[in-house]
Coordinates of C-alpha atoms in Angstrom, one line a residue:
M12 CA 77.5 89.3 121.0
S13 CA 74.5 87.5 119.6
G14 CA 74.9 85.0 116.8
M15 CA 72.6 87.0 114.5
A16 CA 74.5 90.3 115.1
E17 CA 77.8 88.6 114.7
A18 CA 76.7 87.1 111.4
N19 CA 75.4 90.4 110.2
E20 CA 78.7 92.2 111.0
K21 CA 80.6 89.4 109.2
L22 CA 78.4 90.1 106.2
V23 CA 79.2 93.8 106.4
C24 CA 82.9 93.0 106.6
A25 CA 82.6 90.7 103.6
I26 CA 80.8 93.4 101.6
L27 CA 83.4 96.0 102.6
A28 CA 86.2 93.6 101.6
E29 CA 84.6 93.1 98.2
Q30 CA 84.2 96.8 97.7
V31 CA 87.8 97.4 98.5
A32 CA 88.9 94.7 96.1
H33 CA 86.6 96.3 93.5
L34 CA 88.2 99.6 94.2
R35 CA 91.7 98.2 94.0
D36 CA 90.9 96.8 90.5
K37 CA 90.0 100.3 89.4
M38 CA 93.1 102.1 90.7
D39 CA 95.3 101.2 87.8
A40 CA 93.3 103.6 85.6
S41 CA 95.1 106.8 86.8
D42 CA 98.0 106.3 84.3
A43 CA 95.5 105.9 81.5
F44 CA 93.6 109.0 82.6
D45 CA 96.8 111.0 82.5
L46 CA 97.7 109.7 79.1
L47 CA 94.3 110.6 77.8
W48 CA 94.8 114.3 78.8
R49 CA 98.4 114.4 77.6
T50 CA 97.4 113.0 74.2
S51 CA 94.5 115.4 73.9
A52 CA 96.8 118.3 74.6
L53 CA 99.3 117.0 72.1
L54 CA 96.6 116.8 69.4
S55 CA 95.6 120.4 70.1
W56 CA 99.2 121.5 69.8
L57 CA 99.6 119.6 66.5
S58 CA 96.4 121.1 65.1
G59 CA 97.7 124.6 65.9
L60 CA 101.1 123.8 64.4
L61 CA 99.4 122.7 61.1
A62 CA 97.4 125.9 61.0
D63 CA 100.6 128.0 61.6
I64 CA 102.5 126.1 58.9
N65 CA 99.6 126.7 56.5
R66 CA 99.6 130.5 57.3
Q67 CA 103.4 130.7 56.7
S68 CA 103.3 128.9 53.4
P69 CA 104.0 131.3 50.5
Q70 CA 101.8 129.4 48.1
A71 CA 99.1 127.0 49.0
S72 CA 99.4 123.6 47.3
P73 CA 96.1 121.8 46.7
V74 CA 97.8 118.5 47.8
V75 CA 99.2 120.1 51.0
E76 CA 95.9 121.8 51.7
R77 CA 93.9 118.5 51.3
E78 CA 96.4 116.6 53.5
R79 CA 96.2 119.4 56.2
N80 CA 92.4 119.3 56.1
E81 CA 92.4 115.5 56.4
A82 CA 94.9 115.7 59.3
I83 CA 92.8 118.3 61.1
S84 CA 89.6 116.2 60.6
E85 CA 91.4 113.1 61.9
I86 CA 92.7 115.1 64.9
A87 CA 89.2 116.3 65.7
E88 CA 87.8 112.7 65.5
I89 CA 90.5 111.4 67.8
R90 CA 89.9 114.2 70.2
R91 CA 86.2 113.5 70.3
K92 CA 86.9 109.8 71.1
L93 CA 89.5 110.8 73.7
D94 CA 87.0 113.2 75.4
H95 CA 84.6 110.3 75.6
L96 CA 87.2 108.0 77.1
A97 CA 88.2 110.7 79.6
F98 CA 84.5 111.1 80.6
V99 CA 84.2 107.3 81.1
E100 CA 87.5 107.3 83.1
A101 CA 86.3 110.2 85.3
Q102 CA 83.1 108.2 86.1
R103 CA 85.2 105.2 87.0
Q104 CA 87.4 107.4 89.3
D105 CA 84.3 108.9 90.9
F106 CA 82.8 105.4 91.6
A107 CA 86.1 104.4 93.1
K108 CA 86.1 107.4 95.3
Q109 CA 82.5 106.7 96.4
I110 CA 83.5 103.2 97.4
A111 CA 86.5 104.4 99.3
D112 CA 84.4 107.0 101.1
C113 CA 81.8 104.4 102.0
V114 CA 84.4 102.0 103.4
I115 CA 86.0 104.7 105.5
V116 CA 82.7 105.9 107.0
A117 CA 81.5 102.3 107.6
L118 CA 84.8 101.4 109.3
E119 CA 84.7 104.5 111.4
R120 CA 81.1 103.8 112.5
M121 CA 82.0 100.1 113.3
S122 CA 84.8 101.1 115.5
D123 CA 84.4 100.8 119.2
A124 CA 84.7 104.5 119.6
Q125 CA 81.6 105.1 117.4
M126 CA 79.3 102.3 118.5
P127 CA 77.9 102.1 122.0
P128 CA 78.2 98.7 123.6
G129 CA 75.5 96.3 122.5
T130 CA 74.9 98.0 119.1
H131 CA 75.8 96.5 115.8
F132 CA 76.4 97.7 112.2
A133 CA 74.3 95.7 109.7
S134 CA 74.4 95.4 106.0
A135 CA 71.4 97.7 105.8
D136 CA 73.3 100.3 107.7
L137 CA 76.1 100.0 105.1
A138 CA 73.6 100.3 102.2
A139 CA 72.3 103.5 103.7
L140 CA 75.7 105.1 103.1
Y141 CA 75.6 104.6 99.3
V142 CA 75.3 107.5 97.0
S143 CA 75.1 105.7 93.7
E144 CA 73.0 103.0 92.1
D145 CA 76.3 101.3 91.1
Q146 CA 77.2 100.9 94.8
R147 CA 73.7 99.4 95.5
R148 CA 74.1 97.0 92.6
L149 CA 77.5 95.9 93.8
H150 CA 76.1 95.4 97.3
E151 CA 73.3 93.2 96.0
E152 CA 75.7 91.2 93.8
V153 CA 77.8 90.5 96.9
L154 CA 74.8 89.6 99.0
Q155 CA 73.5 87.2 96.3
R156 CA 76.9 85.5 95.9
L157 CA 77.4 85.2 99.7
K158 CA 73.9 83.7 100.1
G159 CA 74.7 81.3 97.2
Q160 CA 78.0 80.2 99.0
A161 CA 76.2 79.7 102.3
A162 CA 73.6 77.4 100.7

């Protein structure tokens, strides 16, 4: 194996290792994601419960009505914020999946079974597998850091 090809493959491995480490750091989010959905469902249930209580009350008290309206408004605001957090979390999960898919494909292509003798997998080959700008940005950050360490 030529020195240039070997150095390039080491670079690919370093980038893949960095991506897997980045992915690992994002994996702890699944519990938070579940909690977001459970909390949102609980708030929906509480909102419905407040409406049921209001309908069953024989006489509407202005104080109870005001407090019920305030609670429903607060629930709506919290649900909006939870929906935003759930959206952000879904994006993080999607990015983690993109990285995992890229690592799997790259490792499969780098295996002896996929690469004919004398061919090599370069960092540009890895970059061609990316589907998001975030992946490309991470790739460039790793390249710059590795170049800085080599200097």
